[in-house]
mmCIF file of C-alpha atoms and ligand atoms in Angstrom:
data_model
loop_
_atom_site.group_PDB
_atom_site.id
_atom_site.type_symbol
_atom_site.label_atom_id
_atom_site.label_comp_id
_atom_site.label_asym_id
_atom_site.label_seq_id
_atom_site.Cartn_x
_atom_site.Cartn_y
_atom_site.Cartn_z
ATOM 1 C CA UNK A 16 -46.671 -0.818 63.156
ATOM 2 C CA UNK A 17 -44.190 1.936 61.807
ATOM 3 C CA UNK A 18 -41.393 1.470 59.359
ATOM 4 C CA UNK A 19 -38.944 1.806 61.845
ATOM 5 C CA UNK A 20 -40.534 -0.925 64.276
ATOM 6 C CA UNK A 21 -40.332 -3.489 61.082
ATOM 7 C CA UNK A 22 -37.001 -2.673 60.240
ATOM 8 C CA UNK A 23 -35.779 -3.304 64.088
ATOM 9 C CA UNK A 24 -37.760 -6.721 64.002
ATOM 10 C CA UNK A 25 -36.352 -7.430 61.031
ATOM 11 C CA UNK A 26 -32.839 -6.713 62.150
ATOM 12 C CA UNK A 27 -33.656 -8.659 65.522
ATOM 13 C CA UNK A 28 -35.487 -11.720 63.658
ATOM 14 C CA UNK A 29 -34.215 -12.376 60.340
ATOM 15 C CA UNK A 30 -30.873 -13.669 58.850
ATOM 16 C CA UNK A 31 -29.373 -10.495 57.064
ATOM 17 C CA UNK A 32 -29.355 -11.800 53.677
ATOM 18 C CA UNK A 33 -30.693 -8.692 52.058
ATOM 19 C CA UNK A 34 -29.847 -5.447 51.422
ATOM 20 C CA UNK A 35 -33.215 -3.677 51.359
ATOM 21 C CA UNK A 36 -34.327 -0.456 50.032
ATOM 22 C CA UNK A 37 -35.824 1.772 52.851
ATOM 23 C CA UNK A 38 -39.617 1.251 52.563
ATOM 24 C CA UNK A 39 -42.041 -1.722 53.991
ATOM 25 C CA UNK A 40 -44.751 -2.476 51.121
ATOM 26 C CA UNK A 41 -47.968 -3.791 52.382
ATOM 27 C CA UNK A 42 -50.514 -3.641 49.581
ATOM 28 C CA UNK A 43 -50.559 -2.846 45.731
ATOM 29 C CA UNK A 44 -53.144 -2.614 42.863
ATOM 30 C CA UNK A 45 -51.749 -2.444 39.262
ATOM 31 C CA UNK A 46 -48.226 -0.881 38.751
ATOM 32 C CA UNK A 47 -48.660 1.059 42.211
ATOM 33 C CA UNK A 48 -47.419 -0.406 45.757
ATOM 34 C CA UNK A 49 -48.411 1.110 49.175
ATOM 35 C CA UNK A 50 -45.976 0.935 52.130
ATOM 36 C CA UNK A 51 -46.911 0.398 55.992
ATOM 37 C CA UNK A 52 -47.140 4.761 56.329
ATOM 38 C CA UNK A 53 -49.340 4.692 53.335
ATOM 39 C CA UNK A 54 -46.916 6.181 50.990
ATOM 40 C CA UNK A 55 -47.464 5.130 47.065
ATOM 41 C CA UNK A 56 -44.819 4.197 44.652
ATOM 42 C CA UNK A 57 -44.962 3.651 41.001
ATOM 43 C CA UNK A 58 -43.507 -0.021 40.537
ATOM 44 C CA UNK A 59 -40.665 -0.618 37.763
ATOM 45 C CA UNK A 60 -39.977 -3.960 39.064
ATOM 46 C CA UNK A 61 -42.927 -6.271 39.748
ATOM 47 C CA UNK A 62 -41.189 -7.745 42.332
ATOM 48 C CA UNK A 63 -38.046 -8.878 40.057
ATOM 49 C CA UNK A 64 -40.096 -9.764 36.994
ATOM 50 C CA UNK A 65 -42.791 -11.841 38.838
ATOM 51 C CA UNK A 66 -45.798 -9.558 39.088
ATOM 52 C CA UNK A 67 -46.295 -9.751 35.365
ATOM 53 C CA UNK A 68 -49.897 -8.504 35.655
ATOM 54 C CA UNK A 69 -49.233 -6.236 38.458
ATOM 55 C CA UNK A 70 -50.134 -6.019 41.924
ATOM 56 C CA UNK A 71 -53.529 -7.959 42.786
ATOM 57 C CA UNK A 72 -54.928 -7.788 39.194
ATOM 58 C CA UNK A 73 -58.837 -9.198 39.166
ATOM 59 C CA UNK A 74 -58.738 -12.152 37.110
ATOM 60 C CA UNK A 75 -55.496 -13.550 38.866
ATOM 61 C CA UNK A 76 -56.964 -13.029 42.210
ATOM 62 C CA UNK A 77 -60.206 -14.907 41.252
ATOM 63 C CA UNK A 78 -58.127 -17.731 39.866
ATOM 64 C CA UNK A 79 -56.081 -17.958 42.756
ATOM 65 C CA UNK A 80 -58.728 -17.516 45.325
ATOM 66 C CA UNK A 81 -61.065 -19.658 43.596
ATOM 67 C CA UNK A 82 -58.683 -22.486 43.508
ATOM 68 C CA UNK A 83 -57.498 -22.387 47.342
ATOM 69 C CA UNK A 84 -61.506 -23.082 48.195
ATOM 70 C CA UNK A 85 -61.352 -26.230 45.775
ATOM 71 C CA UNK A 86 -58.074 -28.126 46.360
ATOM 72 C CA UNK A 87 -54.822 -26.141 47.818
ATOM 73 C CA UNK A 88 -52.560 -29.143 47.473
ATOM 74 C CA UNK A 89 -51.905 -32.672 47.020
ATOM 75 C CA UNK A 90 -48.902 -35.022 46.616
ATOM 76 C CA UNK A 91 -47.231 -35.645 43.287
ATOM 77 C CA UNK A 92 -48.325 -39.276 43.812
ATOM 78 C CA UNK A 93 -51.667 -38.324 42.352
ATOM 79 C CA UNK A 94 -52.471 -37.281 38.845
ATOM 80 C CA UNK A 95 -53.662 -33.532 38.328
ATOM 81 C CA UNK A 96 -55.983 -32.067 35.684
ATOM 82 C CA UNK A 97 -54.365 -28.761 36.598
ATOM 83 C CA UNK A 98 -50.910 -29.873 36.212
ATOM 84 C CA UNK A 99 -51.744 -31.323 32.855
ATOM 85 C CA UNK A 100 -53.605 -28.459 31.334
ATOM 86 C CA UNK A 101 -50.548 -26.138 32.665
ATOM 87 C CA UNK A 102 -48.076 -28.324 31.041
ATOM 88 C CA UNK A 103 -50.069 -28.878 27.688
ATOM 89 C CA UNK A 104 -50.282 -24.734 27.358
ATOM 90 C CA UNK A 105 -46.229 -24.763 28.004
ATOM 91 C CA UNK A 106 -45.901 -27.106 25.294
ATOM 92 C CA UNK A 107 -48.012 -25.626 22.952
ATOM 93 C CA UNK A 108 -46.705 -22.127 23.140
ATOM 94 C CA UNK A 109 -43.082 -23.256 23.034
ATOM 95 C CA UNK A 110 -43.022 -26.306 20.687
ATOM 96 C CA UNK A 111 -40.955 -28.204 23.308
ATOM 97 C CA UNK A 112 -42.484 -31.218 24.481
ATOM 98 C CA UNK A 113 -42.364 -32.316 28.128
ATOM 99 C CA UNK A 114 -42.559 -30.280 31.292
ATOM 100 C CA UNK A 115 -41.333 -30.792 34.899
ATOM 101 C CA UNK A 116 -42.958 -28.534 37.481
ATOM 102 C CA UNK A 117 -41.081 -26.956 40.541
ATOM 103 C CA UNK A 118 -41.125 -23.674 42.420
ATOM 104 C CA UNK A 119 -38.465 -21.375 41.786
ATOM 105 C CA UNK A 120 -35.918 -20.463 38.818
ATOM 106 C CA UNK A 121 -32.911 -22.257 40.765
ATOM 107 C CA UNK A 122 -34.888 -25.499 41.145
ATOM 108 C CA UNK A 123 -35.826 -25.328 37.412
ATOM 109 C CA UNK A 124 -32.397 -24.843 36.320
ATOM 110 C CA UNK A 125 -31.177 -27.914 38.963
ATOM 111 C CA UNK A 126 -33.712 -29.969 36.785
ATOM 112 C CA UNK A 127 -32.046 -28.862 33.698
ATOM 113 C CA UNK A 128 -28.454 -29.552 34.716
ATOM 114 C CA UNK A 129 -29.531 -33.095 35.657
ATOM 115 C CA UNK A 130 -31.443 -33.687 32.283
ATOM 116 C CA UNK A 131 -27.943 -32.711 30.520
ATOM 117 C CA UNK A 132 -25.756 -34.756 32.619
ATOM 118 C CA UNK A 133 -28.097 -38.275 32.798
ATOM 119 C CA UNK A 134 -28.955 -37.597 28.803
ATOM 120 C CA UNK A 135 -25.241 -37.499 28.427
ATOM 121 C CA UNK A 136 -24.408 -40.615 31.111
ATOM 122 C CA UNK A 137 -27.272 -42.826 29.406
ATOM 123 C CA UNK A 138 -25.887 -42.046 26.175
ATOM 124 C CA UNK A 139 -22.023 -41.672 26.387
ATOM 125 C CA UNK A 140 -21.216 -42.860 30.028
ATOM 126 C CA UNK A 141 -19.279 -41.303 32.305
ATOM 127 C CA UNK A 142 -16.913 -38.457 32.078
ATOM 128 C CA UNK A 143 -19.061 -36.081 29.601
ATOM 129 C CA UNK A 144 -20.709 -33.917 32.284
ATOM 130 C CA UNK A 145 -19.284 -30.694 31.695
ATOM 131 C CA UNK A 146 -21.593 -27.518 31.320
ATOM 132 C CA UNK A 147 -20.318 -24.330 29.820
ATOM 133 C CA UNK A 148 -22.177 -21.439 30.835
ATOM 134 C CA UNK A 149 -21.411 -17.599 30.594
ATOM 135 C CA UNK A 150 -19.089 -15.326 32.270
ATOM 136 C CA UNK A 151 -21.505 -12.812 34.026
ATOM 137 C CA UNK A 152 -24.511 -15.170 34.209
ATOM 138 C CA UNK A 153 -26.708 -15.807 37.095
ATOM 139 C CA UNK A 154 -28.595 -18.999 37.329
ATOM 140 C CA UNK A 155 -29.536 -19.079 41.063
ATOM 141 C CA UNK A 156 -28.427 -19.666 44.815
ATOM 142 C CA UNK A 157 -28.336 -23.391 45.257
ATOM 143 C CA UNK A 158 -24.752 -24.887 45.610
ATOM 144 C CA UNK A 159 -24.874 -26.230 41.919
ATOM 145 C CA UNK A 160 -26.908 -23.232 40.598
ATOM 146 C CA UNK A 161 -24.247 -20.910 42.296
ATOM 147 C CA UNK A 162 -21.334 -22.954 40.678
ATOM 148 C CA UNK A 163 -23.242 -22.943 37.232
ATOM 149 C CA UNK A 164 -23.327 -18.909 37.576
ATOM 150 C CA UNK A 165 -20.181 -17.491 35.874
ATOM 151 C CA UNK A 166 -19.286 -14.608 38.273
ATOM 152 C CA UNK A 167 -16.467 -15.247 40.829
ATOM 153 C CA UNK A 168 -17.875 -13.323 43.852
ATOM 154 C CA UNK A 169 -20.623 -16.239 44.202
ATOM 155 C CA UNK A 170 -17.790 -18.924 44.439
ATOM 156 C CA UNK A 171 -16.768 -18.058 48.033
ATOM 157 C CA UNK A 172 -17.454 -19.817 51.217
ATOM 158 C CA UNK A 173 -19.696 -22.708 50.395
ATOM 159 C CA UNK A 174 -16.994 -24.700 49.393
ATOM 160 C CA UNK A 175 -16.786 -27.250 47.854
ATOM 161 C CA UNK A 176 -19.258 -26.426 45.039
ATOM 162 C CA UNK A 177 -20.574 -28.661 42.519
ATOM 163 C CA UNK A 178 -17.483 -29.741 39.783
ATOM 164 C CA UNK A 179 -18.165 -29.471 36.211
ATOM 165 C CA UNK A 180 -18.969 -26.033 35.037
ATOM 166 C CA UNK A 181 -16.458 -24.009 32.391
ATOM 167 C CA UNK A 182 -17.473 -20.176 31.702
ATOM 168 C CA UNK A 183 -17.145 -18.861 28.333
ATOM 169 C CA UNK A 184 -17.444 -14.942 27.432
ATOM 170 C CA UNK A 185 -20.461 -13.715 26.090
ATOM 171 C CA UNK A 186 -20.802 -13.044 22.486
ATOM 172 C CA UNK A 187 -17.317 -14.317 22.049
ATOM 173 C CA UNK A 188 -17.534 -17.427 20.020
ATOM 174 C CA UNK A 189 -13.727 -18.193 19.667
ATOM 175 C CA UNK A 190 -13.716 -18.145 23.494
ATOM 176 C CA UNK A 191 -16.538 -20.466 23.503
ATOM 177 C CA UNK A 192 -15.105 -23.074 21.453
ATOM 178 C CA UNK A 193 -11.652 -23.072 23.650
ATOM 179 C CA UNK A 194 -14.007 -24.359 26.187
ATOM 180 C CA UNK A 195 -15.858 -27.261 24.029
ATOM 181 C CA UNK A 196 -14.207 -30.851 24.216
ATOM 182 C CA UNK A 197 -15.490 -34.349 24.803
ATOM 183 C CA UNK A 198 -16.330 -33.583 28.505
ATOM 184 C CA UNK A 199 -19.033 -31.279 27.247
ATOM 185 C CA UNK A 200 -22.574 -32.294 27.407
ATOM 186 C CA UNK A 201 -24.591 -29.045 27.506
ATOM 187 C CA UNK A 202 -24.395 -25.014 27.004
ATOM 188 C CA UNK A 203 -26.408 -23.263 29.037
ATOM 189 C CA UNK A 204 -27.280 -19.260 28.659
ATOM 190 C CA UNK A 205 -29.377 -16.519 29.470
ATOM 191 C CA UNK A 206 -30.129 -14.751 26.120
ATOM 192 C CA UNK A 207 -30.559 -11.457 27.860
ATOM 193 C CA UNK A 208 -28.496 -11.612 31.082
ATOM 194 C CA UNK A 209 -30.189 -10.227 33.666
ATOM 195 C CA UNK A 210 -28.540 -9.851 37.147
ATOM 196 C CA UNK A 211 -25.300 -9.586 34.728
ATOM 197 C CA UNK A 212 -26.394 -6.263 33.430
ATOM 198 C CA UNK A 213 -29.327 -6.534 31.022
ATOM 199 C CA UNK A 214 -26.698 -7.607 28.527
ATOM 200 C CA UNK A 215 -28.318 -9.456 25.518
ATOM 201 C CA UNK A 216 -26.228 -11.728 23.266
ATOM 202 C CA UNK A 217 -25.912 -11.402 19.721
ATOM 203 C CA UNK A 218 -27.762 -13.364 16.963
ATOM 204 C CA UNK A 219 -24.592 -14.600 15.410
ATOM 205 C CA UNK A 220 -22.960 -15.816 18.378
ATOM 206 C CA UNK A 221 -26.297 -17.505 19.478
ATOM 207 C CA UNK A 222 -26.736 -18.986 15.932
ATOM 208 C CA UNK A 223 -22.885 -20.156 15.917
ATOM 209 C CA UNK A 224 -23.295 -21.726 19.717
ATOM 210 C CA UNK A 225 -26.731 -23.589 18.456
ATOM 211 C CA UNK A 226 -25.116 -24.972 15.199
ATOM 212 C CA UNK A 227 -21.906 -25.912 17.200
ATOM 213 C CA UNK A 228 -23.956 -27.860 19.729
ATOM 214 C CA UNK A 229 -26.084 -29.492 17.205
ATOM 215 C CA UNK A 230 -22.809 -30.796 15.571
ATOM 216 C CA UNK A 231 -21.510 -32.524 18.735
ATOM 217 C CA UNK A 232 -24.769 -33.578 20.112
ATOM 218 C CA UNK A 233 -24.275 -31.027 23.053
ATOM 219 C CA UNK A 234 -27.656 -29.893 24.579
ATOM 220 C CA UNK A 235 -28.361 -26.255 24.211
ATOM 221 C CA UNK A 236 -30.292 -24.852 27.316
ATOM 222 C CA UNK A 237 -31.752 -21.371 27.875
ATOM 223 C CA UNK A 238 -32.264 -20.328 31.452
ATOM 224 C CA UNK A 239 -35.507 -18.005 30.615
ATOM 225 C CA UNK A 240 -36.321 -17.395 34.359
ATOM 226 C CA UNK A 241 -36.208 -13.853 33.817
ATOM 227 C CA UNK A 242 -36.355 -13.388 30.101
ATOM 228 C CA UNK A 243 -39.462 -15.552 29.585
ATOM 229 C CA UNK A 244 -43.493 -14.908 30.287
ATOM 230 C CA UNK A 245 -43.597 -12.543 27.507
ATOM 231 C CA UNK A 246 -41.061 -9.935 28.981
ATOM 232 C CA UNK A 247 -38.838 -9.405 25.927
ATOM 233 C CA UNK A 248 -42.053 -9.151 23.420
ATOM 234 C CA UNK A 249 -41.924 -13.025 23.027
ATOM 235 C CA UNK A 250 -43.407 -15.008 25.322
ATOM 236 C CA UNK A 251 -40.098 -16.850 25.593
ATOM 237 C CA UNK A 252 -36.908 -15.014 24.360
ATOM 238 C CA UNK A 253 -35.195 -17.637 22.121
ATOM 239 C CA UNK A 254 -38.462 -16.978 20.119
ATOM 240 C CA UNK A 255 -36.664 -13.467 18.914
ATOM 241 C CA UNK A 256 -34.018 -15.694 17.899
ATOM 242 C CA UNK A 257 -35.515 -17.982 15.719
ATOM 243 C CA UNK A 258 -33.962 -21.002 17.452
ATOM 244 C CA UNK A 259 -35.212 -24.006 19.524
ATOM 245 C CA UNK A 260 -33.253 -24.978 22.531
ATOM 246 C CA UNK A 261 -33.357 -28.554 23.877
ATOM 247 C CA UNK A 262 -34.143 -27.303 27.241
ATOM 248 C CA UNK A 263 -35.512 -24.099 28.962
ATOM 249 C CA UNK A 264 -36.254 -22.940 32.444
ATOM 250 C CA UNK A 265 -38.947 -20.736 33.547
ATOM 251 C CA UNK A 266 -40.067 -19.132 36.919
ATOM 252 C CA UNK A 267 -40.300 -15.413 37.724
ATOM 253 C CA UNK A 268 -43.302 -14.481 35.953
ATOM 254 C CA UNK A 269 -44.861 -17.565 35.270
ATOM 255 C CA UNK A 270 -47.197 -17.541 38.371
ATOM 256 C CA UNK A 271 -47.688 -13.850 38.332
ATOM 257 C CA UNK A 272 -46.829 -13.719 41.952
ATOM 258 C CA UNK A 273 -47.010 -17.218 43.484
ATOM 259 C CA UNK A 274 -43.954 -19.450 43.593
ATOM 260 C CA UNK A 275 -43.569 -22.000 40.588
ATOM 261 C CA UNK A 276 -40.986 -22.892 38.110
ATOM 262 C CA UNK A 277 -40.515 -25.131 35.007
ATOM 263 C CA UNK A 278 -38.175 -27.046 33.241
ATOM 264 C CA UNK A 279 -39.188 -28.038 29.676
ATOM 265 C CA UNK A 280 -37.246 -30.458 27.251
ATOM 266 C CA UNK A 281 -37.861 -31.704 23.634
ATOM 267 C CA UNK A 282 -39.002 -35.295 22.815
ATOM 268 C CA UNK A 283 -35.234 -36.190 22.422
ATOM 269 C CA UNK A 284 -34.909 -35.960 26.287
ATOM 270 C CA UNK A 285 -38.356 -37.180 26.993
ATOM 271 C CA UNK A 286 -37.230 -40.133 28.603
ATOM 272 C CA UNK A 287 -34.203 -39.083 30.316
ATOM 273 C CA UNK A 288 -35.710 -38.321 33.836
ATOM 274 C CA UNK A 289 -37.543 -41.410 35.284
ATOM 275 C CA UNK A 290 -39.490 -42.323 38.240
ATOM 276 C CA UNK A 291 -37.160 -41.817 41.122
ATOM 277 C CA UNK A 292 -34.792 -39.653 39.509
ATOM 278 C CA UNK A 293 -36.196 -36.317 40.409
ATOM 279 C CA UNK A 294 -39.245 -34.849 42.298
ATOM 280 C CA UNK A 295 -40.757 -32.073 44.443
ATOM 281 C CA UNK A 296 -43.007 -31.665 47.397
ATOM 282 C CA UNK A 297 -44.591 -28.637 46.234
ATOM 283 C CA UNK A 298 -44.073 -28.514 42.432
ATOM 284 C CA UNK A 299 -46.954 -28.020 40.568
ATOM 285 C CA UNK A 300 -49.271 -26.916 43.678
ATOM 286 C CA UNK A 301 -52.464 -26.617 42.354
ATOM 287 C CA UNK A 302 -52.833 -22.944 43.428
ATOM 288 C CA UNK A 303 -49.727 -22.044 41.425
ATOM 289 C CA UNK A 304 -50.788 -24.140 38.546
ATOM 290 C CA UNK A 305 -54.085 -21.998 38.498
ATOM 291 C CA UNK A 306 -52.231 -18.909 38.873
ATOM 292 C CA UNK A 307 -50.088 -19.721 36.032
ATOM 293 C CA UNK A 308 -52.682 -20.918 33.684
ATOM 294 C CA UNK A 309 -54.227 -17.126 34.172
ATOM 295 C CA UNK A 310 -51.184 -15.602 33.317
ATOM 296 C CA UNK A 311 -50.416 -17.756 30.049
ATOM 297 C CA UNK A 312 -54.219 -16.763 29.180
ATOM 298 C CA UNK A 313 -53.310 -12.983 29.527
ATOM 299 C CA UNK A 314 -49.972 -12.710 28.073
ATOM 300 C CA UNK A 315 -49.482 -14.469 25.268
ATOM 301 C CA UNK A 316 -51.590 -13.304 22.435
ATOM 302 C CA UNK A 317 -50.002 -11.767 19.365
ATOM 303 C CA UNK A 318 -51.932 -8.238 20.656
ATOM 304 C CA UNK A 319 -50.218 -8.498 24.231
ATOM 305 C CA UNK A 320 -46.945 -9.287 22.809
ATOM 306 C CA UNK A 321 -46.940 -6.522 20.575
ATOM 307 C CA UNK A 322 -48.074 -4.007 23.153
ATOM 308 C CA UNK A 323 -45.001 -5.125 25.337
ATOM 309 C CA UNK A 324 -42.965 -4.333 22.516
ATOM 310 C CA UNK A 325 -44.538 -1.042 21.976
ATOM 311 C CA UNK A 326 -43.977 -0.109 25.760
ATOM 312 C CA UNK A 327 -40.632 -1.392 25.553
ATOM 313 C CA UNK A 328 -40.034 1.225 22.871
ATOM 314 C CA UNK A 329 -41.719 3.893 24.398
ATOM 315 C CA UNK A 330 -39.654 3.467 27.371
ATOM 316 C CA UNK A 331 -36.386 3.660 25.468
ATOM 317 C CA UNK A 332 -37.295 6.632 23.370
ATOM 318 C CA UNK A 333 -38.229 8.820 26.367
ATOM 319 C CA UNK A 334 -35.280 7.379 28.365
ATOM 320 C CA UNK A 335 -32.517 8.279 25.697
ATOM 321 C CA UNK A 336 -33.548 11.847 26.131
ATOM 322 C CA UNK A 337 -32.978 11.954 29.656
ATOM 323 C CA UNK A 338 -29.949 13.436 31.124
ATOM 324 C CA UNK A 339 -27.304 11.032 32.877
ATOM 325 C CA UNK A 340 -28.061 8.263 30.620
ATOM 326 C CA UNK A 341 -25.088 6.636 28.685
ATOM 327 C CA UNK A 342 -26.658 3.818 27.063
ATOM 328 C CA UNK A 343 -30.159 1.831 26.947
ATOM 329 C CA UNK A 344 -29.845 -1.982 26.639
ATOM 330 C CA UNK A 345 -32.220 -4.735 26.824
ATOM 331 C CA UNK A 346 -35.383 -6.022 25.016
ATOM 332 C CA UNK A 347 -38.823 -5.609 25.273
ATOM 333 C CA UNK A 348 -39.972 -4.427 28.870
ATOM 334 C CA UNK A 349 -36.335 -5.617 30.226
ATOM 335 C CA UNK A 350 -34.892 -2.498 30.380
ATOM 336 C CA UNK A 351 -31.280 -1.674 31.598
ATOM 337 C CA UNK A 352 -29.731 1.994 31.761
ATOM 338 C CA UNK A 353 -26.104 2.708 32.045
ATOM 339 C CA UNK A 354 -25.550 6.398 33.760
ATOM 340 C CA UNK A 355 -22.957 8.726 32.780
ATOM 341 C CA UNK A 356 -22.491 9.266 36.623
ATOM 342 C CA UNK A 357 -21.905 5.790 37.014
ATOM 343 C CA UNK A 358 -24.328 6.284 40.108
ATOM 344 C CA UNK A 359 -27.025 3.780 39.538
ATOM 345 C CA UNK A 360 -27.328 2.496 43.410
ATOM 346 C CA UNK A 361 -27.529 6.176 44.745
ATOM 347 C CA UNK A 362 -30.132 6.967 41.629
ATOM 348 C CA UNK A 363 -32.509 4.007 42.654
ATOM 349 C CA UNK A 364 -32.118 4.529 46.206
ATOM 350 C CA UNK A 365 -33.227 8.441 45.545
ATOM 351 C CA UNK A 366 -35.897 6.856 43.333
ATOM 352 C CA UNK A 367 -37.514 4.869 46.277
ATOM 353 C CA UNK A 368 -37.742 7.857 48.552
ATOM 354 C CA UNK A 369 -39.238 9.853 45.621
ATOM 355 C CA UNK A 370 -42.120 7.246 45.057
ATOM 356 C CA UNK A 371 -40.547 5.108 42.174
ATOM 357 C CA UNK A 372 -39.586 1.339 42.737
ATOM 358 C CA UNK A 373 -36.578 0.531 40.254
ATOM 359 C CA UNK A 374 -33.848 -2.023 40.336
ATOM 360 C CA UNK A 375 -29.954 -2.112 39.645
ATOM 361 C CA UNK A 376 -28.010 -4.841 38.225
ATOM 362 C CA UNK A 377 -24.314 -4.429 38.257
ATOM 363 C CA UNK A 378 -23.363 -0.903 37.328
ATOM 364 C CA UNK A 379 -26.994 -0.820 35.353
ATOM 365 C CA UNK A 380 -30.320 0.275 36.499
ATOM 366 C CA UNK A 381 -32.922 -2.037 35.423
ATOM 367 C CA UNK A 382 -36.609 -1.847 34.527
ATOM 368 C CA UNK A 383 -38.680 -4.645 34.692
ATOM 369 C CA UNK A 384 -42.266 -3.126 34.802
ATOM 370 C CA UNK A 385 -45.582 -4.936 35.166
ATOM 371 C CA UNK A 386 -45.761 -5.965 31.471
ATOM 372 C CA UNK A 387 -50.001 -4.351 31.767
ATOM 373 C CA UNK A 388 -48.718 -1.322 32.946
ATOM 374 C CA UNK A 389 -50.348 1.833 31.762
ATOM 375 C CA UNK A 390 -48.894 4.705 29.858
ATOM 376 C CA UNK A 391 -50.261 6.827 32.453
ATOM 377 C CA UNK A 392 -48.404 4.908 35.005
ATOM 378 C CA UNK A 393 -45.362 4.627 32.623
ATOM 379 C CA UNK A 394 -45.264 8.585 32.364
ATOM 380 C CA UNK A 395 -45.665 8.994 36.178
ATOM 381 C CA UNK A 396 -42.663 6.746 36.947
ATOM 382 C CA UNK A 397 -40.427 8.343 34.040
ATOM 383 C CA UNK A 398 -41.179 11.845 35.612
ATOM 384 C CA UNK A 399 -39.940 10.970 39.063
ATOM 385 C CA UNK A 400 -36.995 9.240 37.341
ATOM 386 C CA UNK A 401 -36.358 12.421 34.893
ATOM 387 C CA UNK A 402 -36.018 14.731 38.091
ATOM 388 C CA UNK A 403 -33.456 12.338 39.827
ATOM 389 C CA UNK A 404 -31.381 12.108 36.698
ATOM 390 C CA UNK A 405 -31.287 15.812 36.238
ATOM 391 C CA UNK A 406 -30.347 16.636 39.725
HETATM 392 C C1 PLP B 15 -34.010 -15.196 39.403
HETATM 393 C C2 PLP B 15 -32.984 -16.041 38.571
HETATM 394 C C3 PLP B 15 -32.925 -17.152 38.795
HETATM 395 C C4 PLP B 15 -33.169 -17.918 40.183
HETATM 396 O O1 PLP B 15 -34.476 -17.774 40.291
HETATM 397 P P1 PLP B 15 -35.209 -18.232 41.758
HETATM 398 O O2 PLP B 15 -36.594 -18.471 41.726
HETATM 399 O O3 PLP B 15 -34.708 -16.982 42.857
HETATM 400 O O4 PLP B 15 -34.654 -19.348 42.224
HETATM 401 C C5 PLP B 15 -32.206 -18.055 37.745
HETATM 402 N N1 PLP B 15 -31.925 -17.383 36.588
HETATM 403 C C6 PLP B 15 -32.034 -16.691 36.326
HETATM 404 C C7 PLP B 15 -31.636 -15.822 34.980
HETATM 405 C C8 PLP B 15 -32.649 -15.520 37.067
HETATM 406 O O5 PLP B 15 -32.699 -14.153 36.623
#
């Protein structure tokens, strides 16, 4: 098949939900992807922060393929040692106490939203259901997580949206306080806004929000779907802030390339969700759990986290010297680049044409490279980017 055939068939048989780059990927190894015509690309995207060990990592392939040959699925009506092992590992890594396993970021966030509302309903009764999220946030594509997303462009067409969300300005505690009253049960934030433009929250802002939440028994919940799994130099980004959320959500990098999500809560919330209040057919699937166990065993040591920080610094240092770079944002290997010429989309398209996969977020270029990318691969990708930025 040629690229043109694939593109025609996509147009003919698929809903037009994506503005796709001009390439069809068919294989990959490490941080290098190959398209249908045999052309290679250095990959600074990891499939939007998913392939944290790169393409087809040996240990990951072994974990997934061996599990597929043992038991590929059973229903959540039965106990699963893989689910309990993965959940124990997640609790040990985070200091949180209870896990719900699901299949995606949006689903993990739905679980968090349900926990917040039911905790408050159980304890205070009706009327305390509002959740404050941040302007420019992104929390998913279901009708409720779209409503949670603090961007007007997502609040169209699909009316009526789920009620009960309010949007406060990021890094503006006075504005956030204006949204806090007796109807609020939770504050829900990304610590580095991903889709919103790779924008980290200030520590002072986060500290102030956390203590306000503590004072009023409002849950502090962190969407770690993009920032989690060692992306920012800590296993979960909240660990960089020295805080402990009541709830965190995880997905993207958790399975290293298979669909899995998780919602974690502390013991205070351990009994909020009961049999019959939540569930999923696929969540905690054995193959996904085996993949996630392998990922966590590989990316969470202190040495690995130090290396993520080092590589993030290396990227920053090189990027700051490039022409057309106005500002470099983010944390660890979650990197945003504001361009002088405000031409991020155009740069990203040119990169693909020249053998480099790169993302955008709002007006920013965005890099989410595989966490185990080599310095050689980094240099190769940055050389391509440099040429295009200079042109
Ligand atoms: C990607 C993302 C989501 C949605 O995850 P899906 O797996 O696509 O449902 C939610 N929150 C954040 C912060 C994300 O980056």
